[in-house]
Amino acid sequence: MRSLRGQNVVVVGGSRGVGRSIVEAALGEGATVLAVARGAAALKELSWETSGVKTLAVDATDETAPDAVFAALEPDVLVICAGALAPSAPVQDQSWEDFSVNWEVDVKASFLFCKAALQGRLKPGSRVVLISSGAALTGGPPFAGGYAGAKRMQMFLAGHCQKESDRLGLDLRFMALAPARIMPGTGIGDAGLDGFAAYLGIRPADVLASMTDMQTPADVGRAVVALATGKLEGSSFAVSGSGLAAAA
């Protein structure tokens, strides 16, 4: 297993929640870390509270985002954790804009950076990790619009890009990682928890009480480090309270 010491790690969507935990895990392994996010205020707070992290304010869905990010720090490990809050309404009450928001943010950001990697913007041996969701494996709830499909597409994208890297002889590694359970204390986790509770007509605490084998953001950070430094077979993985495993 290789080390992240002396490696460059870029976390797109790294200012808060799961992305921030990935930033902290990589820093703890001795990597040089660049946290990328759209909000300058959140990045400033991160830099105040986290010693040694570099920051860059960029919208990951902008067509020029890969150019700006790679000019700031050439990654050995690139993590795409940027994502939008899924809608919280039955399908019939959503607009197409609501339904497609995770395709326009989560999938588009993953697509743009993976495309740049396959066009030769990353050096051989680089690793790309797309942060998906357990909803990609279960189908997700009916009030979350296209969220589950978008997160599954990230898994498909990692697999497609790995095949292209192999075909072209680029020596790049593409992986998708799905946190298996809702994570309270993160923006997306809290929104999902509230959405479940409202849809079922119960309290958020009751939803949480029904869940088992839950991972934390720190578990996700450790899983990303394990994927970036190990040699696990496959392109799609899940992390739960029980640890890291291949995903179907």
Coordinates of N, CA and C in Angstrom, one line a residue:
M1 N 0.8 -1.2 0.0 CA 0.0 0.0 0.0 C 0.9 1.2 0.0
R2 N 0.6 2.1 -1.0 CA 1.4 3.3 -1.0 C 1.0 4.4 0.0
S3 N 1.7 5.4 0.1 CA 1.4 6.5 1.1 C 1.0 7.7 0.3
L4 N 0.2 8.6 1.0 CA -0.1 9.9 0.4 C 0.9 11.0 0.8
R5 N 1.9 10.6 1.6 CA 2.9 11.6 1.9 C 3.7 12.1 0.7
G6 N 3.7 13.4 0.5 CA 4.3 14.0 -0.7 C 3.5 14.0 -1.9
Q7 N 2.2 13.5 -1.8 CA 1.3 13.5 -2.9 C 0.4 14.7 -2.9
N8 N -0.1 15.1 -4.1 CA -1.0 16.2 -4.2 C -2.5 15.7 -4.2
V9 N -3.3 16.1 -3.3 CA -4.7 15.7 -3.3 C -5.6 16.9 -3.5
V10 N -6.5 16.8 -4.5 CA -7.5 17.9 -4.8 C -8.8 17.3 -4.4
V11 N -9.6 18.1 -3.6 CA -10.9 17.7 -3.2 C -11.9 18.7 -3.7
V12 N -12.6 18.4 -4.7 CA -13.6 19.3 -5.3 C -14.9 19.1 -4.5
G13 N -15.4 20.2 -3.8 CA -16.5 20.1 -2.9 C -15.9 19.9 -1.5
G14 N -14.7 20.4 -1.2 CA -14.0 20.1 0.0 C -14.2 21.1 1.2
S15 N -15.1 22.0 1.1 CA -15.2 23.0 2.1 C -16.0 22.6 3.4
R16 N -16.9 21.6 3.2 CA -17.7 21.2 4.4 C -18.2 19.8 4.2
G17 N -18.8 19.3 5.3 CA -19.4 18.0 5.3 C -18.4 16.9 5.0
V18 N -18.8 16.0 4.1 CA -18.0 14.8 3.7 C -16.7 15.3 3.0
G19 N -16.8 16.3 2.2 CA -15.6 16.8 1.5 C -14.6 17.3 2.5
R20 N -15.0 18.0 3.5 CA -14.1 18.5 4.5 C -13.4 17.3 5.2
S21 N -14.2 16.2 5.5 CA -13.6 15.1 6.2 C -12.5 14.4 5.3
I22 N -12.7 14.4 4.0 CA -11.7 13.9 3.1 C -10.5 14.7 3.1
V23 N -10.7 16.1 3.1 CA -9.6 17.0 3.2 C -8.7 16.7 4.4
E24 N -9.4 16.5 5.6 CA -8.7 16.3 6.8 C -8.0 15.0 6.8
A25 N -8.6 13.9 6.3 CA -8.0 12.6 6.2 C -6.7 12.7 5.3
A26 N -6.8 13.4 4.2 CA -5.6 13.5 3.3 C -4.5 14.3 4.0
L27 N -4.8 15.4 4.7 CA -3.8 16.1 5.4 C -3.2 15.3 6.5
G28 N -4.0 14.5 7.2 CA -3.5 13.6 8.2 C -2.5 12.6 7.7
E29 N -2.6 12.3 6.4 CA -1.7 11.3 5.7 C -0.4 12.0 5.2
G30 N -0.3 13.3 5.4 CA 0.9 14.0 4.9 C 0.8 14.5 3.5
A31 N -0.4 14.6 2.9 CA -0.5 15.1 1.5 C -0.6 16.6 1.5
T32 N -0.2 17.1 0.3 CA -0.6 18.6 0.1 C -2.0 18.6 -0.5
V33 N -2.8 19.4 0.1 CA -4.3 19.3 -0.2 C -4.8 20.6 -0.6
L34 N -5.5 20.6 -1.7 CA -6.3 21.8 -2.2 C -7.8 21.5 -2.1
A35 N -8.5 22.3 -1.4 CA -9.9 22.2 -1.2 C -10.6 23.2 -2.2
V36 N -11.4 22.7 -3.1 CA -12.1 23.5 -4.1 C -13.6 23.5 -3.7
A37 N -14.2 24.7 -3.8 CA -15.6 24.9 -3.6 C -16.1 26.2 -4.2
R38 N -17.4 26.3 -4.4 CA -17.9 27.5 -5.0 C -17.9 28.6 -4.0
G39 N -18.2 28.4 -2.7 CA -18.3 29.4 -1.8 C -17.0 29.9 -1.1
A40 N -16.6 31.1 -1.3 CA -15.4 31.6 -0.8 C -15.5 31.7 0.7
A41 N -16.6 32.0 1.3 CA -16.7 32.2 2.7 C -16.5 30.9 3.4
A42 N -17.1 29.8 2.9 CA -16.8 28.5 3.5 C -15.4 28.0 3.4
L43 N -14.7 28.4 2.3 CA -13.3 28.0 2.1 C -12.5 28.8 3.1
K44 N -12.8 30.1 3.3 CA -12.1 30.9 4.3 C -12.2 30.3 5.7
E45 N -13.4 29.9 6.1 CA -13.6 29.3 7.4 C -12.8 28.0 7.5
L46 N -12.7 27.2 6.4 CA -11.9 26.0 6.4 C -10.5 26.3 6.6
S47 N -10.0 27.3 5.9 CA -8.5 27.6 6.0 C -8.2 28.1 7.4
W48 N -9.1 28.8 8.1 CA -8.9 29.3 9.5 C -8.8 28.1 10.4
E49 N -9.6 27.1 10.2 CA -9.8 26.0 11.1 C -8.9 24.8 10.8
T50 N -8.3 24.7 9.6 CA -7.6 23.5 9.2 C -6.2 24.0 8.7
S51 N -5.2 23.7 9.5 CA -3.8 24.1 9.2 C -3.3 23.4 8.0
G52 N -2.7 24.2 7.0 CA -2.0 23.7 5.9 C -2.8 23.5 4.6
V53 N -4.1 23.6 4.7 CA -4.9 23.4 3.5 C -4.8 24.5 2.6
K54 N -4.8 24.3 1.3 CA -4.8 25.3 0.2 C -6.3 25.4 -0.2
T55 N -6.7 26.5 -0.7 CA -8.1 26.6 -1.1 C -8.2 27.4 -2.5
L56 N -9.3 27.0 -3.2 CA -9.6 27.7 -4.4 C -11.1 27.8 -4.6
A57 N -11.6 29.0 -4.9 CA -13.0 29.2 -5.1 C -13.3 29.0 -6.6
V58 N -14.0 28.0 -7.0 CA -14.4 27.7 -8.4 C -15.7 26.9 -8.4
D59 N -16.5 27.2 -9.4 CA -17.7 26.5 -9.6 C -17.4 25.2 -10.5
A60 N -17.5 24.1 -9.9 CA -17.1 22.8 -10.5 C -17.9 22.5 -11.7
T61 N -19.0 23.1 -11.9 CA -19.8 22.8 -13.1 C -19.5 23.8 -14.3
D62 N -18.6 24.7 -14.1 CA -18.1 25.6 -15.2 C -17.2 24.8 -16.1
E63 N -17.4 25.0 -17.4 CA -16.6 24.2 -18.4 C -15.1 24.5 -18.2
T64 N -14.7 25.6 -17.6 CA -13.3 25.9 -17.4 C -12.7 25.5 -16.1
A65 N -13.6 24.9 -15.2 CA -13.2 24.5 -13.9 C -12.0 23.6 -13.8
P66 N -11.9 22.5 -14.7 CA -10.7 21.7 -14.6 C -9.4 22.4 -14.9
D67 N -9.4 23.4 -15.9 CA -8.2 24.2 -16.2 C -7.8 25.0 -14.9
A68 N -8.7 25.6 -14.3 CA -8.4 26.4 -13.1 C -7.9 25.6 -12.0
V69 N -8.5 24.5 -11.7 CA -8.1 23.6 -10.6 C -6.7 23.0 -10.9
F70 N -6.5 22.4 -12.1 CA -5.2 21.8 -12.3 C -4.1 22.8 -12.4
A71 N -4.4 24.1 -12.8 CA -3.3 25.1 -12.7 C -2.9 25.5 -11.3
A72 N -3.9 25.3 -10.4 CA -3.6 25.6 -9.0 C -2.8 24.5 -8.3
L73 N -3.1 23.3 -8.6 CA -2.4 22.1 -8.0 C -2.6 20.9 -8.9
E74 N -1.5 20.4 -9.5 CA -1.7 19.2 -10.3 C -1.9 17.9 -9.4
P75 N -3.0 17.3 -9.4 CA -3.3 16.3 -8.4 C -2.7 14.9 -8.8
D76 N -2.3 14.2 -7.8 CA -2.0 12.8 -7.8 C -3.3 12.0 -7.5
V77 N -4.1 12.6 -6.7 CA -5.4 12.1 -6.3 C -6.4 13.2 -6.5
L78 N -7.5 13.0 -7.3 CA -8.5 13.9 -7.5 C -9.8 13.3 -7.0
V79 N -10.5 14.0 -6.1 CA -11.7 13.6 -5.5 C -12.8 14.6 -5.8
I80 N -13.9 14.1 -6.5 CA -15.0 14.9 -6.8 C -16.2 14.6 -5.9
C81 N -16.4 15.6 -4.9 CA -17.4 15.4 -3.9 C -18.4 16.5 -4.0
A82 N -18.4 17.3 -5.1 CA -19.3 18.4 -5.2 C -20.7 17.8 -5.5
G83 N -21.7 18.4 -4.9 CA -23.1 17.9 -5.1 C -24.1 18.9 -4.6
A84 N -25.3 18.8 -5.2 CA -26.4 19.7 -4.9 C -27.4 18.9 -3.9
L85 N -28.1 19.7 -3.2 CA -29.2 19.1 -2.4 C -30.3 18.6 -3.3
A86 N -30.7 17.3 -3.1 CA -31.8 16.8 -3.8 C -33.1 17.4 -3.5
P87 N -34.1 17.5 -4.4 CA -35.4 18.0 -4.0 C -36.0 17.1 -3.0
S88 N -37.0 17.6 -2.3 CA -37.7 16.9 -1.3 C -39.2 17.0 -1.5
A89 N -39.7 16.4 -2.5 CA -41.2 16.5 -2.9 C -41.5 15.3 -3.8
P90 N -42.7 14.8 -3.7 CA -43.1 13.7 -4.6 C -42.9 14.1 -6.1
V91 N -42.7 13.1 -6.9 CA -42.3 13.3 -8.3 C -43.3 14.3 -9.0
Q92 N -44.6 14.1 -8.7 CA -45.6 14.9 -9.4 C -45.6 16.4 -9.0
D93 N -44.9 16.7 -7.9 CA -44.8 18.1 -7.4 C -43.5 18.7 -7.8
Q94 N -42.7 18.0 -8.6 CA -41.4 18.6 -8.9 C -41.4 19.2 -10.4
S95 N -40.6 20.2 -10.6 CA -40.4 20.6 -12.0 C -39.2 19.8 -12.5
W96 N -39.0 19.9 -13.8 CA -37.8 19.3 -14.4 C -36.5 19.8 -13.8
E97 N -36.5 21.1 -13.5 CA -35.3 21.8 -12.9 C -35.0 21.1 -11.6
D98 N -36.1 20.9 -10.8 CA -35.9 20.2 -9.5 C -35.4 18.8 -9.7
F99 N -36.0 18.0 -10.6 CA -35.7 16.6 -10.8 C -34.3 16.4 -11.3
S100 N -33.8 17.3 -12.1 CA -32.5 17.1 -12.8 C -31.3 17.8 -12.0
V101 N -31.6 18.4 -10.9 CA -30.5 19.2 -10.3 C -29.3 18.4 -10.0
N102 N -29.4 17.2 -9.6 CA -28.1 16.4 -9.3 C -27.4 16.0 -10.5
W103 N -28.1 15.9 -11.7 CA -27.5 15.6 -12.9 C -26.7 16.9 -13.4
E104 N -27.3 18.0 -13.1 CA -26.6 19.3 -13.6 C -25.4 19.7 -12.7
V105 N -25.4 19.1 -11.5 CA -24.3 19.5 -10.6 C -23.4 18.3 -10.3
D106 N -23.8 17.3 -9.7 CA -23.0 16.1 -9.3 C -22.4 15.4 -10.6
V107 N -23.3 15.1 -11.5 CA -22.9 14.4 -12.7 C -22.0 15.3 -13.6
K108 N -22.5 16.5 -13.8 CA -21.7 17.4 -14.7 C -20.3 17.7 -14.2
A109 N -20.2 17.9 -12.9 CA -18.8 18.1 -12.3 C -18.0 16.9 -12.5
S110 N -18.5 15.7 -12.3 CA -17.8 14.5 -12.4 C -17.4 14.3 -13.9
F111 N -18.3 14.6 -14.8 CA -18.1 14.4 -16.2 C -16.9 15.4 -16.7
L112 N -17.0 16.6 -16.3 CA -16.0 17.6 -16.8 C -14.6 17.2 -16.3
F113 N -14.4 16.8 -15.1 CA -13.1 16.5 -14.6 C -12.6 15.1 -15.1
C114 N -13.5 14.2 -15.3 CA -13.1 12.9 -15.9 C -12.7 13.1 -17.3
K115 N -13.5 13.9 -18.0 CA -13.2 14.1 -19.4 C -11.8 14.8 -19.6
A116 N -11.5 15.7 -18.7 CA -10.2 16.4 -18.7 C -9.1 15.4 -18.4
A117 N -9.3 14.5 -17.5 CA -8.3 13.4 -17.1 C -8.0 12.6 -18.3
L118 N -9.1 12.1 -19.1 CA -8.9 11.3 -20.2 C -8.3 12.0 -21.4
Q119 N -8.3 13.3 -21.4 CA -7.7 14.1 -22.5 C -6.2 14.4 -22.2
G120 N -5.7 13.8 -21.1 CA -4.3 13.9 -20.8 C -3.9 14.9 -19.8
R121 N -4.9 15.4 -19.1 CA -4.5 16.5 -18.1 C -4.0 16.0 -16.8
L122 N -4.1 14.7 -16.5 CA -3.5 14.1 -15.3 C -2.3 13.2 -15.7
K123 N -1.3 13.2 -14.9 CA -0.1 12.3 -15.2 C -0.4 10.9 -14.9
P124 N 0.3 10.0 -15.6 CA 0.1 8.5 -15.3 C 0.3 8.2 -13.9
G125 N -0.6 7.3 -13.4 CA -0.6 6.9 -12.0 C -1.5 7.7 -11.1
S126 N -2.2 8.7 -11.7 CA -3.1 9.5 -10.9 C -4.4 8.7 -10.7
R127 N -5.1 9.0 -9.6 CA -6.3 8.4 -9.2 C -7.4 9.4 -9.1
V128 N -8.6 9.0 -9.5 CA -9.8 9.8 -9.5 C -10.9 9.1 -8.7
V129 N -11.4 9.7 -7.7 CA -12.5 9.1 -6.9 C -13.7 10.0 -6.9
L130 N -14.8 9.5 -7.4 CA -16.1 10.2 -7.5 C -16.9 9.8 -6.3
I131 N -17.4 10.7 -5.5 CA -18.2 10.4 -4.3 C -19.7 10.3 -4.8
S132 N -20.2 9.1 -4.7 CA -21.6 8.7 -5.1 C -22.4 8.7 -3.8
S133 N -23.4 7.8 -3.8 CA -24.3 7.7 -2.6 C -24.9 6.3 -2.6
G134 N -25.3 5.9 -1.4 CA -25.9 4.6 -1.2 C -27.3 4.5 -2.0
A135 N -27.8 5.7 -2.3 CA -29.1 5.7 -3.1 C -28.9 5.1 -4.4
A136 N -27.6 5.2 -4.9 CA -27.3 4.6 -6.2 C -27.5 3.1 -6.2
L137 N -27.4 2.5 -5.0 CA -27.5 1.0 -4.9 C -28.9 0.6 -4.5
T138 N -29.6 1.5 -3.8 CA -31.0 1.1 -3.3 C -32.1 1.7 -4.2
G139 N -31.8 2.6 -5.0 CA -32.9 3.3 -5.8 C -33.3 4.6 -5.2
G140 N -33.0 4.8 -3.9 CA -33.3 6.1 -3.2 C -34.8 6.2 -3.0
P141 N -35.2 7.3 -2.3 CA -36.6 7.5 -2.0 C -37.3 8.2 -3.1
P142 N -38.7 8.1 -3.2 CA -39.4 8.7 -4.3 C -39.5 10.2 -4.3
F143 N -39.1 10.8 -3.2 CA -39.2 12.3 -3.1 C -37.9 13.0 -3.5
A144 N -36.9 12.2 -3.9 CA -35.6 12.8 -4.1 C -35.3 13.0 -5.6
G145 N -36.3 13.0 -6.5 CA -36.1 13.3 -7.9 C -35.1 12.4 -8.6
G146 N -34.2 13.0 -9.3 CA -33.2 12.2 -10.1 C -32.0 11.9 -9.3
Y147 N -32.0 12.1 -8.0 CA -30.8 11.9 -7.2 C -30.2 10.5 -7.3
A148 N -30.9 9.5 -7.1 CA -30.4 8.1 -7.2 C -29.8 7.8 -8.5
G149 N -30.5 8.2 -9.6 CA -30.0 8.0 -10.9 C -28.7 8.7 -11.2
A150 N -28.6 9.9 -10.7 CA -27.4 10.7 -10.9 C -26.2 10.1 -10.2
K151 N -26.5 9.6 -9.0 CA -25.4 9.0 -8.2 C -25.0 7.7 -8.8
R152 N -25.9 6.9 -9.4 CA -25.6 5.7 -10.1 C -24.8 6.0 -11.4
M153 N -25.1 7.1 -12.0 CA -24.4 7.5 -13.2 C -22.9 7.8 -12.9
Q154 N -22.6 8.3 -11.7 CA -21.2 8.5 -11.3 C -20.5 7.2 -11.2
M155 N -21.2 6.1 -10.8 CA -20.6 4.8 -10.8 C -20.3 4.3 -12.2
F156 N -21.3 4.5 -13.1 CA -21.2 4.1 -14.5 C -20.0 4.9 -15.1
L157 N -19.9 6.2 -14.8 CA -18.9 7.0 -15.3 C -17.5 6.5 -14.9
A158 N -17.3 6.2 -13.7 CA -16.0 5.7 -13.2 C -15.6 4.4 -14.0
G159 N -16.6 3.5 -14.2 CA -16.3 2.3 -15.0 C -16.0 2.6 -16.4
H160 N -16.8 3.5 -17.0 CA -16.5 3.8 -18.4 C -15.1 4.5 -18.6
C161 N -14.8 5.4 -17.7 CA -13.5 6.1 -17.8 C -12.4 5.1 -17.5
Q162 N -12.5 4.1 -16.7 CA -11.5 3.2 -16.4 C -11.2 2.4 -17.7
K163 N -12.3 2.0 -18.4 CA -12.1 1.2 -19.6 C -11.4 2.1 -20.7
E164 N -11.7 3.4 -20.8 CA -11.1 4.3 -21.7 C -9.6 4.5 -21.4
S165 N -9.3 4.6 -20.1 CA -7.9 4.8 -19.6 C -7.1 3.5 -20.0
D166 N -7.7 2.4 -19.8 CA -7.0 1.1 -20.2 C -6.8 1.0 -21.7
R167 N -7.8 1.4 -22.4 CA -7.8 1.3 -23.9 C -6.7 2.2 -24.4
L168 N -6.6 3.4 -23.8 CA -5.7 4.4 -24.3 C -4.3 4.3 -23.7
G169 N -4.1 3.4 -22.7 CA -2.8 3.3 -22.1 C -2.4 4.5 -21.2
L170 N -3.4 5.1 -20.6 CA -3.1 6.3 -19.8 C -2.6 6.0 -18.4
D171 N -2.8 4.8 -17.9 CA -2.4 4.5 -16.5 C -3.1 5.4 -15.5
L172 N -4.4 5.6 -15.6 CA -5.2 6.3 -14.6 C -6.1 5.3 -13.9
R173 N -6.5 5.7 -12.7 CA -7.4 4.8 -11.9 C -8.6 5.6 -11.6
F174 N -9.8 5.1 -12.0 CA -11.1 5.8 -11.8 C -11.9 4.9 -10.8
M175 N -12.4 5.5 -9.8 CA -13.2 4.8 -8.8 C -14.4 5.6 -8.3
A176 N -15.5 5.0 -8.0 CA -16.7 5.7 -7.4 C -16.8 5.1 -6.0
L177 N -17.1 6.0 -5.0 CA -17.3 5.5 -3.6 C -18.7 6.0 -3.1
A178 N -19.5 5.1 -2.7 CA -20.9 5.4 -2.2 C -21.0 5.2 -0.7
P179 N -21.1 6.3 0.1 CA -21.4 6.2 1.5 C -22.8 5.6 1.6
A180 N -22.9 4.5 2.3 CA -24.1 3.6 2.3 C -25.3 4.2 3.0
R181 N -25.1 5.0 4.0 CA -26.2 5.5 4.9 C -26.2 7.0 4.9
I182 N -27.4 7.6 5.3 CA -27.5 9.0 5.5 C -26.5 9.4 6.6
M183 N -25.9 10.6 6.5 CA -25.0 11.1 7.5 C -25.5 12.4 8.2
P184 N -26.1 12.3 9.3 CA -26.5 13.5 10.0 C -25.3 14.4 10.3
G185 N -25.6 15.7 10.3 CA -24.5 16.7 10.5 C -23.8 17.2 9.3
T186 N -24.2 16.6 8.1 CA -23.8 17.2 6.8 C -25.0 17.8 6.2
G187 N -24.8 18.7 5.3 CA -25.9 19.4 4.6 C -26.8 18.5 3.9
I188 N -26.2 17.6 3.1 CA -27.0 16.6 2.3 C -27.7 15.6 3.2
G189 N -26.9 15.2 4.2 CA -27.5 14.2 5.2 C -28.7 14.7 5.9
D190 N -28.5 16.0 6.4 CA -29.6 16.6 7.2 C -30.9 16.8 6.3
A191 N -30.6 17.2 5.1 CA -31.8 17.4 4.2 C -32.5 16.1 3.8
G192 N -31.7 15.1 3.6 CA -32.2 13.8 3.3 C -33.0 13.2 4.5
L193 N -32.5 13.4 5.7 CA -33.2 12.9 6.9 C -34.5 13.7 7.1
D194 N -34.5 15.0 6.9 CA -35.7 15.7 7.1 C -36.7 15.3 6.0
G195 N -36.2 15.1 4.8 CA -37.1 14.7 3.7 C -37.8 13.3 4.0
F196 N -37.0 12.4 4.5 CA -37.5 11.1 4.8 C -38.6 11.2 5.9
A197 N -38.3 12.0 7.0 CA -39.2 12.1 8.1 C -40.5 12.8 7.6
A198 N -40.4 13.8 6.8 CA -41.6 14.5 6.3 C -42.5 13.6 5.4
Y199 N -41.8 12.8 4.6 CA -42.5 11.9 3.6 C -43.2 10.8 4.4
L200 N -42.6 10.3 5.4 CA -43.2 9.2 6.2 C -44.1 9.7 7.3
G201 N -44.1 11.0 7.6 CA -44.9 11.6 8.7 C -44.4 11.2 10.1
I202 N -43.1 11.1 10.2 CA -42.5 10.7 11.5 C -41.4 11.7 11.9
R203 N -40.9 11.6 13.1 CA -39.8 12.5 13.5 C -38.5 12.1 12.9
P204 N -37.6 13.0 12.6 CA -36.2 12.6 12.1 C -35.5 11.7 13.1
A205 N -35.7 11.8 14.4 CA -35.1 10.9 15.4 C -35.6 9.5 15.2
D206 N -36.9 9.3 14.8 CA -37.4 8.0 14.5 C -36.8 7.4 13.3
V207 N -36.5 8.2 12.3 CA -35.8 7.7 11.1 C -34.5 7.2 11.4
L208 N -33.7 8.0 12.2 CA -32.4 7.6 12.6 C -32.4 6.3 13.4
A209 N -33.4 6.2 14.3 CA -33.4 5.0 15.2 C -33.6 3.7 14.4
S210 N -34.2 3.8 13.2 CA -34.4 2.7 12.4 C -33.2 2.2 11.5
M211 N -32.2 3.1 11.5 CA -31.0 2.8 10.7 C -29.9 2.1 11.5
T212 N -29.2 1.2 10.8 CA -28.1 0.5 11.4 C -26.9 0.6 10.5
D213 N -25.7 0.2 11.0 CA -24.5 0.1 10.2 C -24.1 1.4 9.6
M214 N -24.3 2.5 10.3 CA -24.1 3.9 9.7 C -22.7 4.3 9.7
Q215 N -22.2 4.9 8.6 CA -20.8 5.4 8.6 C -20.8 6.9 9.0
T216 N -19.7 7.4 9.3 CA -19.5 8.8 9.6 C -18.8 9.5 8.5
P217 N -18.8 10.8 8.4 CA -17.9 11.5 7.4 C -16.4 11.1 7.5
A218 N -16.0 10.9 8.8 CA -14.6 10.4 9.0 C -14.3 9.1 8.4
D219 N -15.3 8.2 8.4 CA -15.2 6.9 7.8 C -15.0 7.0 6.3
V220 N -15.8 8.0 5.7 CA -15.7 8.2 4.3 C -14.3 8.7 3.9
G221 N -13.8 9.6 4.7 CA -12.4 10.1 4.5 C -11.4 9.0 4.5
R222 N -11.5 8.1 5.5 CA -10.6 7.0 5.6 C -10.7 6.1 4.4
A223 N -11.9 5.9 3.9 CA -12.2 5.0 2.8 C -11.5 5.6 1.5
V224 N -11.6 6.9 1.4 CA -11.0 7.6 0.2 C -9.4 7.4 0.3
V225 N -8.9 7.5 1.4 CA -7.4 7.3 1.6 C -7.1 5.8 1.2
A226 N -7.9 4.9 1.7 CA -7.7 3.5 1.4 C -7.8 3.2 -0.1
L227 N -8.7 3.8 -0.8 CA -8.8 3.6 -2.3 C -7.6 4.3 -3.0
A228 N -7.2 5.4 -2.5 CA -6.1 6.2 -3.2 C -4.8 5.5 -2.9
T229 N -4.6 4.7 -1.9 CA -3.3 4.2 -1.6 C -3.3 2.6 -1.8
G230 N -4.4 2.0 -1.9 CA -4.5 0.6 -2.1 C -4.6 0.1 -3.5
K231 N -4.9 -1.2 -3.6 CA -5.0 -1.8 -5.0 C -6.2 -2.7 -5.0
L232 N -7.3 -2.1 -4.6 CA -8.6 -2.9 -4.6 C -9.1 -3.1 -6.0
E233 N -9.6 -4.3 -6.3 CA -10.1 -4.6 -7.6 C -11.5 -3.9 -7.8
G234 N -11.8 -3.4 -9.0 CA -13.1 -2.9 -9.3 C -13.1 -1.4 -9.4
S235 N -14.2 -0.8 -9.8 CA -14.4 0.6 -9.9 C -15.4 1.2 -9.0
S236 N -16.3 0.4 -8.4 CA -17.3 0.9 -7.5 C -17.3 0.3 -6.2
F237 N -17.4 1.2 -5.1 CA -17.2 0.7 -3.8 C -18.2 1.4 -2.9
A238 N -18.5 0.8 -1.7 CA -19.4 1.4 -0.8 C -18.7 1.4 0.6
V239 N -19.0 2.4 1.4 CA -18.5 2.4 2.8 C -19.7 2.5 3.8
S240 N -19.7 1.7 4.8 CA -20.7 1.7 5.8 C -20.0 1.7 7.1
G241 N -20.8 1.5 8.2 CA -20.2 1.4 9.5 C -19.3 0.1 9.6
S242 N -19.5 -0.9 8.7 CA -18.7 -2.1 8.7 C -17.4 -1.9 7.9
G243 N -17.3 -0.8 7.2 CA -16.0 -0.6 6.5 C -16.2 -0.5 5.0
L244 N -15.2 -0.6 4.3 CA -15.1 -0.5 2.8 C -15.3 -1.8 2.1
A245 N -16.1 -1.8 1.1 CA -16.4 -3.1 0.3 C -16.7 -2.8 -1.1
A246 N -16.5 -3.7 -2.0 CA -16.9 -3.6 -3.4 C -18.4 -3.4 -3.5
A247 N -18.9 -2.6 -4.4 CA -20.3 -2.4 -4.6 C -20.7 -3.1 -5.9
A248 N -22.0 -3.6 -5.9 CA -22.5 -4.2 -7.1 C -22.8 -3.2 -8.2

